[in-house]
């Protein structure tokens, strides 16, 4: 069972996490939701399209202008509180690696801390345990926050992913994070080249078989762009294909920009797998 915030999810229930960046320089939307009004409109749209989780980030993943913990908190904490006020049932996630920011957003009402940099600040898991919120445990290959991989190599990339994420997950539980609220993430593009991310996708079933719910963050990433030789704005189809494969292999949570399109992909895969009936079944029955 997966439990986040007020929600419990069945074993075969896919969960959409919608991205809302509170940054002026995000790689995909270029600051479209930096200001409060468009960001809140984005939340309302994502919820209406089927997102159960809103993932709020105050620092873009890639290199760029320095963002202090104070500035990151300024971009996220009050917004978390407002989203909690307007959408009391939505699951609020915050994408941060810093324990100071994690503590502040938990006090404001966050339900989940999305640690995309793989425990680089070990105190973040302590914060999650103290507040009893969920935690995403990600493989980042030992990379420092906001750095790009350079000639990174693994003897076996999935073996390393399992070693790191399972270790982080067990540590989180030992610190008080509810076991049913811990997710593991292979960390596509984080500390990996394109071939590593493709292999992580191909072997995702090995993560699923551990019993921990698996989160995948695939949306419009560089490994999709390099695989198809497409710029950022032309990666949606590749993202959705990768989403379908991940769903078939058993991933549970999908961090995305395109919510409505992802919902259709996940519903179709679930119906093919026999976990969801068709929305309408008239053909051959009239």
mmCIF file with all atom_site columns, N, CA, C and O in Angstrom, residues 182-213:
data_model
loop_
_atom_site.group_PDB
_atom_site.id
_atom_site.type_symbol
_atom_site.label_atom_id
_atom_site.label_alt_id
_atom_site.label_comp_id
_atom_site.label_asym_id
_atom_site.label_entity_id
_atom_site.label_seq_id
_atom_site.pdbx_PDB_ins_code
_atom_site.Cartn_x
_atom_site.Cartn_y
_atom_site.Cartn_z
_atom_site.occupancy
_atom_site.B_iso_or_equiv
_atom_site.pdbx_formal_charge
_atom_site.auth_seq_id
_atom_site.auth_comp_id
_atom_site.auth_asym_id
_atom_site.auth_atom_id
_atom_site.pdbx_PDB_model_num
ATOM 1   N N  . UNK A 1 182 ? 7.279  5.829  1.718   1.00 0.00 ? 182 UNK A N  1
ATOM 2   C CA . UNK A 1 182 ? 8.613  5.936  1.127   1.00 0.00 ? 182 UNK A CA 1
ATOM 3   C C  . UNK A 1 182 ? 8.553  5.432  -0.317  1.00 0.00 ? 182 UNK A C  1
ATOM 4   O O  . UNK A 1 182 ? 8.009  4.364  -0.589  1.00 0.00 ? 182 UNK A O  1
ATOM 5   N N  . UNK A 1 183 ? 9.113  6.205  -1.239  1.00 0.00 ? 183 UNK A N  1
ATOM 6   C CA . UNK A 1 183 ? 9.196  5.811  -2.639  1.00 0.00 ? 183 UNK A CA 1
ATOM 7   C C  . UNK A 1 183 ? 10.659 5.779  -3.065  1.00 0.00 ? 183 UNK A C  1
ATOM 8   O O  . UNK A 1 183 ? 11.489 6.491  -2.500  1.00 0.00 ? 183 UNK A O  1
ATOM 9   N N  . UNK A 1 184 ? 10.955 4.964  -4.072  1.00 0.00 ? 184 UNK A N  1
ATOM 10  C CA . UNK A 1 184 ? 12.299 4.938  -4.640  1.00 0.00 ? 184 UNK A CA 1
ATOM 11  C C  . UNK A 1 184 ? 12.234 5.378  -6.102  1.00 0.00 ? 184 UNK A C  1
ATOM 12  O O  . UNK A 1 184 ? 11.262 5.097  -6.802  1.00 0.00 ? 184 UNK A O  1
ATOM 13  N N  . UNK A 1 185 ? 13.277 6.083  -6.540  1.00 0.00 ? 185 UNK A N  1
ATOM 14  C CA . UNK A 1 185 ? 13.308 6.708  -7.862  1.00 0.00 ? 185 UNK A CA 1
ATOM 15  C C  . UNK A 1 185 ? 14.660 6.406  -8.516  1.00 0.00 ? 185 UNK A C  1
ATOM 16  O O  . UNK A 1 185 ? 15.702 6.690  -7.916  1.00 0.00 ? 185 UNK A O  1
ATOM 17  N N  . UNK A 1 186 ? 14.677 5.840  -9.736  1.00 0.00 ? 186 UNK A N  1
ATOM 18  C CA . UNK A 1 186 ? 15.958 5.543  -10.385 1.00 0.00 ? 186 UNK A CA 1
ATOM 19  C C  . UNK A 1 186 ? 16.750 6.774  -10.773 1.00 0.00 ? 186 UNK A C  1
ATOM 20  O O  . UNK A 1 186 ? 17.935 6.683  -11.084 1.00 0.00 ? 186 UNK A O  1
ATOM 21  N N  . UNK A 1 187 ? 16.116 7.945  -10.786 1.00 0.00 ? 187 UNK A N  1
ATOM 22  C CA . UNK A 1 187 ? 16.836 9.178  -11.057 1.00 0.00 ? 187 UNK A CA 1
ATOM 23  C C  . UNK A 1 187 ? 17.300 9.324  -12.502 1.00 0.00 ? 187 UNK A C  1
ATOM 24  O O  . UNK A 1 187 ? 18.473 9.588  -12.759 1.00 0.00 ? 187 UNK A O  1
ATOM 25  N N  . UNK A 1 188 ? 16.388 9.195  -13.432 1.00 0.00 ? 188 UNK A N  1
ATOM 26  C CA . UNK A 1 188 ? 16.743 9.372  -14.846 1.00 0.00 ? 188 UNK A CA 1
ATOM 27  C C  . UNK A 1 188 ? 17.471 10.703 -15.054 1.00 0.00 ? 188 UNK A C  1
ATOM 28  O O  . UNK A 1 188 ? 17.039 11.751 -14.560 1.00 0.00 ? 188 UNK A O  1
ATOM 29  N N  . UNK A 1 189 ? 18.589 10.652 -15.767 1.00 0.00 ? 189 UNK A N  1
ATOM 30  C CA . UNK A 1 189 ? 19.444 11.801 -16.095 1.00 0.00 ? 189 UNK A CA 1
ATOM 31  C C  . UNK A 1 189 ? 20.305 12.278 -14.934 1.00 0.00 ? 189 UNK A C  1
ATOM 32  O O  . UNK A 1 189 ? 21.287 12.990 -15.158 1.00 0.00 ? 189 UNK A O  1
ATOM 33  N N  . UNK A 1 190 ? 19.976 11.955 -13.702 1.00 0.00 ? 190 UNK A N  1
ATOM 34  C CA . UNK A 1 190 ? 20.755 12.415 -12.557 1.00 0.00 ? 190 UNK A CA 1
ATOM 35  C C  . UNK A 1 190 ? 21.951 11.489 -12.353 1.00 0.00 ? 190 UNK A C  1
ATOM 36  O O  . UNK A 1 190 ? 21.789 10.320 -12.007 1.00 0.00 ? 190 UNK A O  1
ATOM 37  N N  . UNK A 1 191 ? 23.158 12.004 -12.603 1.00 0.00 ? 191 UNK A N  1
ATOM 38  C CA . UNK A 1 191 ? 24.347 11.175 -12.480 1.00 0.00 ? 191 UNK A CA 1
ATOM 39  C C  . UNK A 1 191 ? 24.391 10.052 -13.496 1.00 0.00 ? 191 UNK A C  1
ATOM 40  O O  . UNK A 1 191 ? 24.997 9.010  -13.246 1.00 0.00 ? 191 UNK A O  1
ATOM 41  N N  . UNK A 1 192 ? 23.759 10.263 -14.649 1.00 0.00 ? 192 UNK A N  1
ATOM 42  C CA . UNK A 1 192 ? 23.657 9.205  -15.666 1.00 0.00 ? 192 UNK A CA 1
ATOM 43  C C  . UNK A 1 192 ? 23.748 9.804  -17.061 1.00 0.00 ? 192 UNK A C  1
ATOM 44  O O  . UNK A 1 192 ? 23.279 10.924 -17.283 1.00 0.00 ? 192 UNK A O  1
ATOM 45  N N  . UNK A 1 193 ? 24.285 9.033  -17.989 1.00 0.00 ? 193 UNK A N  1
ATOM 46  C CA . UNK A 1 193 ? 24.173 9.417  -19.390 1.00 0.00 ? 193 UNK A CA 1
ATOM 47  C C  . UNK A 1 193 ? 22.915 8.779  -19.980 1.00 0.00 ? 193 UNK A C  1
ATOM 48  O O  . UNK A 1 193 ? 22.170 8.075  -19.286 1.00 0.00 ? 193 UNK A O  1
ATOM 49  N N  . UNK A 1 194 ? 22.681 9.031  -21.254 1.00 0.00 ? 194 UNK A N  1
ATOM 50  C CA . UNK A 1 194 ? 21.447 8.551  -21.879 1.00 0.00 ? 194 UNK A CA 1
ATOM 51  C C  . UNK A 1 194 ? 21.349 7.033  -21.866 1.00 0.00 ? 194 UNK A C  1
ATOM 52  O O  . UNK A 1 194 ? 20.273 6.467  -21.597 1.00 0.00 ? 194 UNK A O  1
ATOM 53  N N  . UNK A 1 195 ? 22.439 6.341  -22.112 1.00 0.00 ? 195 UNK A N  1
ATOM 54  C CA . UNK A 1 195 ? 22.386 4.875  -22.115 1.00 0.00 ? 195 UNK A CA 1
ATOM 55  C C  . UNK A 1 195 ? 22.057 4.341  -20.717 1.00 0.00 ? 195 UNK A C  1
ATOM 56  O O  . UNK A 1 195 ? 21.349 3.334  -20.583 1.00 0.00 ? 195 UNK A O  1
ATOM 57  N N  . UNK A 1 196 ? 22.561 4.994  -19.682 1.00 0.00 ? 196 UNK A N  1
ATOM 58  C CA . UNK A 1 196 ? 22.230 4.573  -18.315 1.00 0.00 ? 196 UNK A CA 1
ATOM 59  C C  . UNK A 1 196 ? 20.727 4.732  -18.053 1.00 0.00 ? 196 UNK A C  1
ATOM 60  O O  . UNK A 1 196 ? 20.095 3.861  -17.452 1.00 0.00 ? 196 UNK A O  1
ATOM 61  N N  . UNK A 1 197 ? 20.173 5.869  -18.482 1.00 0.00 ? 197 UNK A N  1
ATOM 62  C CA . UNK A 1 197 ? 18.747 6.106  -18.237 1.00 0.00 ? 197 UNK A CA 1
ATOM 63  C C  . UNK A 1 197 ? 17.870 5.138  -19.022 1.00 0.00 ? 197 UNK A C  1
ATOM 64  O O  . UNK A 1 197 ? 16.826 4.682  -18.530 1.00 0.00 ? 197 UNK A O  1
ATOM 65  N N  . UNK A 1 198 ? 18.290 4.795  -20.237 1.00 0.00 ? 198 UNK A N  1
ATOM 66  C CA . UNK A 1 198 ? 17.537 3.800  -20.998 1.00 0.00 ? 198 UNK A CA 1
ATOM 67  C C  . UNK A 1 198 ? 17.600 2.432  -20.334 1.00 0.00 ? 198 UNK A C  1
ATOM 68  O O  . UNK A 1 198 ? 16.587 1.719  -20.253 1.00 0.00 ? 198 UNK A O  1
ATOM 69  N N  . UNK A 1 199 ? 18.768 2.068  -19.835 1.00 0.00 ? 199 UNK A N  1
ATOM 70  C CA . UNK A 1 199 ? 18.885 0.780  -19.151 1.00 0.00 ? 199 UNK A CA 1
ATOM 71  C C  . UNK A 1 199 ? 18.074 0.762  -17.868 1.00 0.00 ? 199 UNK A C  1
ATOM 72  O O  . UNK A 1 199 ? 17.438 -0.254 -17.533 1.00 0.00 ? 199 UNK A O  1
ATOM 73  N N  . UNK A 1 200 ? 18.084 1.876  -17.142 1.00 0.00 ? 200 UNK A N  1
ATOM 74  C CA . UNK A 1 200 ? 17.282 1.956  -15.915 1.00 0.00 ? 200 UNK A CA 1
ATOM 75  C C  . UNK A 1 200 ? 15.801 1.754  -16.223 1.00 0.00 ? 200 UNK A C  1
ATOM 76  O O  . UNK A 1 200 ? 15.078 1.108  -15.457 1.00 0.00 ? 200 UNK A O  1
ATOM 77  N N  . UNK A 1 201 ? 15.351 2.284  -17.349 1.00 0.00 ? 201 UNK A N  1
ATOM 78  C CA . UNK A 1 201 ? 13.958 2.089  -17.760 1.00 0.00 ? 201 UNK A CA 1
ATOM 79  C C  . UNK A 1 201 ? 13.707 0.637  -18.132 1.00 0.00 ? 201 UNK A C  1
ATOM 80  O O  . UNK A 1 201 ? 12.710 0.031  -17.709 1.00 0.00 ? 201 UNK A O  1
ATOM 81  N N  . UNK A 1 202 ? 14.594 0.082  -18.930 1.00 0.00 ? 202 UNK A N  1
ATOM 82  C CA . UNK A 1 202 ? 14.440 -1.293 -19.399 1.00 0.00 ? 202 UNK A CA 1
ATOM 83  C C  . UNK A 1 202 ? 14.400 -2.284 -18.242 1.00 0.00 ? 202 UNK A C  1
ATOM 84  O O  . UNK A 1 202 ? 13.694 -3.289 -18.283 1.00 0.00 ? 202 UNK A O  1
ATOM 85  N N  . UNK A 1 203 ? 15.136 -1.996 -17.172 1.00 0.00 ? 203 UNK A N  1
ATOM 86  C CA . UNK A 1 203 ? 15.247 -2.901 -16.034 1.00 0.00 ? 203 UNK A CA 1
ATOM 87  C C  . UNK A 1 203 ? 14.439 -2.425 -14.824 1.00 0.00 ? 203 UNK A C  1
ATOM 88  O O  . UNK A 1 203 ? 14.669 -2.867 -13.695 1.00 0.00 ? 203 UNK A O  1
ATOM 89  N N  . UNK A 1 204 ? 13.457 -1.562 -15.065 1.00 0.00 ? 204 UNK A N  1
ATOM 90  C CA . UNK A 1 204 ? 12.688 -0.986 -13.961 1.00 0.00 ? 204 UNK A CA 1
ATOM 91  C C  . UNK A 1 204 ? 11.990 -2.049 -13.121 1.00 0.00 ? 204 UNK A C  1
ATOM 92  O O  . UNK A 1 204 ? 11.763 -1.873 -11.917 1.00 0.00 ? 204 UNK A O  1
ATOM 93  N N  . UNK A 1 205 ? 11.649 -3.156 -13.740 1.00 0.00 ? 205 UNK A N  1
ATOM 94  C CA . UNK A 1 205 ? 11.006 -4.241 -13.011 1.00 0.00 ? 205 UNK A CA 1
ATOM 95  C C  . UNK A 1 205 ? 11.820 -4.729 -11.829 1.00 0.00 ? 205 UNK A C  1
ATOM 96  O O  . UNK A 1 205 ? 11.256 -5.249 -10.850 1.00 0.00 ? 205 UNK A O  1
ATOM 97  N N  . UNK A 1 206 ? 13.132 -4.598 -11.894 1.00 0.00 ? 206 UNK A N  1
ATOM 98  C CA . UNK A 1 206 ? 13.974 -5.012 -10.769 1.00 0.00 ? 206 UNK A CA 1
ATOM 99  C C  . UNK A 1 206 ? 13.734 -4.123 -9.554  1.00 0.00 ? 206 UNK A C  1
ATOM 100 O O  . UNK A 1 206 ? 13.801 -4.590 -8.415  1.00 0.00 ? 206 UNK A O  1
ATOM 101 N N  . UNK A 1 207 ? 13.468 -2.854 -9.775  1.00 0.00 ? 207 UNK A N  1
ATOM 102 C CA . UNK A 1 207 ? 13.112 -1.964 -8.668  1.00 0.00 ? 207 UNK A CA 1
ATOM 103 C C  . UNK A 1 207 ? 11.722 -2.300 -8.141  1.00 0.00 ? 207 UNK A C  1
ATOM 104 O O  . UNK A 1 207 ? 11.496 -2.355 -6.927  1.00 0.00 ? 207 UNK A O  1
ATOM 105 N N  . UNK A 1 208 ? 10.794 -2.511 -9.046  1.00 0.00 ? 208 UNK A N  1
ATOM 106 C CA . UNK A 1 208 ? 9.416  -2.830 -8.647  1.00 0.00 ? 208 UNK A CA 1
ATOM 107 C C  . UNK A 1 208 ? 9.380  -4.089 -7.793  1.00 0.00 ? 208 UNK A C  1
ATOM 108 O O  . UNK A 1 208 ? 8.631  -4.182 -6.809  1.00 0.00 ? 208 UNK A O  1
ATOM 109 N N  . UNK A 1 209 ? 10.197 -5.069 -8.142  1.00 0.00 ? 209 UNK A N  1
ATOM 110 C CA . UNK A 1 209 ? 10.181 -6.347 -7.429  1.00 0.00 ? 209 UNK A CA 1
ATOM 111 C C  . UNK A 1 209 ? 10.682 -6.243 -5.997  1.00 0.00 ? 209 UNK A C  1
ATOM 112 O O  . UNK A 1 209 ? 10.491 -7.172 -5.208  1.00 0.00 ? 209 UNK A O  1
ATOM 113 N N  . UNK A 1 210 ? 11.295 -5.120 -5.624  1.00 0.00 ? 210 UNK A N  1
ATOM 114 C CA . UNK A 1 210 ? 11.732 -4.939 -4.230  1.00 0.00 ? 210 UNK A CA 1
ATOM 115 C C  . UNK A 1 210 ? 10.553 -4.717 -3.285  1.00 0.00 ? 210 UNK A C  1
ATOM 116 O O  . UNK A 1 210 ? 10.694 -4.868 -2.078  1.00 0.00 ? 210 UNK A O  1
ATOM 117 N N  . UNK A 1 211 ? 9.410  -4.325 -3.838  1.00 0.00 ? 211 UNK A N  1
ATOM 118 C CA . UNK A 1 211 ? 8.248  -4.048 -3.009  1.00 0.00 ? 211 UNK A CA 1
ATOM 119 C C  . UNK A 1 211 ? 8.070  -2.584 -2.665  1.00 0.00 ? 211 UNK A C  1
ATOM 120 O O  . UNK A 1 211 ? 6.973  -2.173 -2.254  1.00 0.00 ? 211 UNK A O  1
ATOM 121 N N  . UNK A 1 212 ? 9.114  -1.782 -2.820  1.00 0.00 ? 212 UNK A N  1
ATOM 122 C CA . UNK A 1 212 ? 8.967  -0.337 -2.598  1.00 0.00 ? 212 UNK A CA 1
ATOM 123 C C  . UNK A 1 212 ? 8.267  0.277  -3.806  1.00 0.00 ? 212 UNK A C  1
ATOM 124 O O  . UNK A 1 212 ? 8.572  -0.070 -4.948  1.00 0.00 ? 212 UNK A O  1
ATOM 125 N N  . UNK A 1 213 ? 7.330  1.205  -3.603  1.00 0.00 ? 213 UNK A N  1
ATOM 126 C CA . UNK A 1 213 ? 6.711  1.869  -4.752  1.00 0.00 ? 213 UNK A CA 1
ATOM 127 C C  . UNK A 1 213 ? 7.739  2.702  -5.503  1.00 0.00 ? 213 UNK A C  1
ATOM 128 O O  . UNK A 1 213 ? 8.571  3.386  -4.899  1.00 0.00 ? 213 UNK A O  1
#
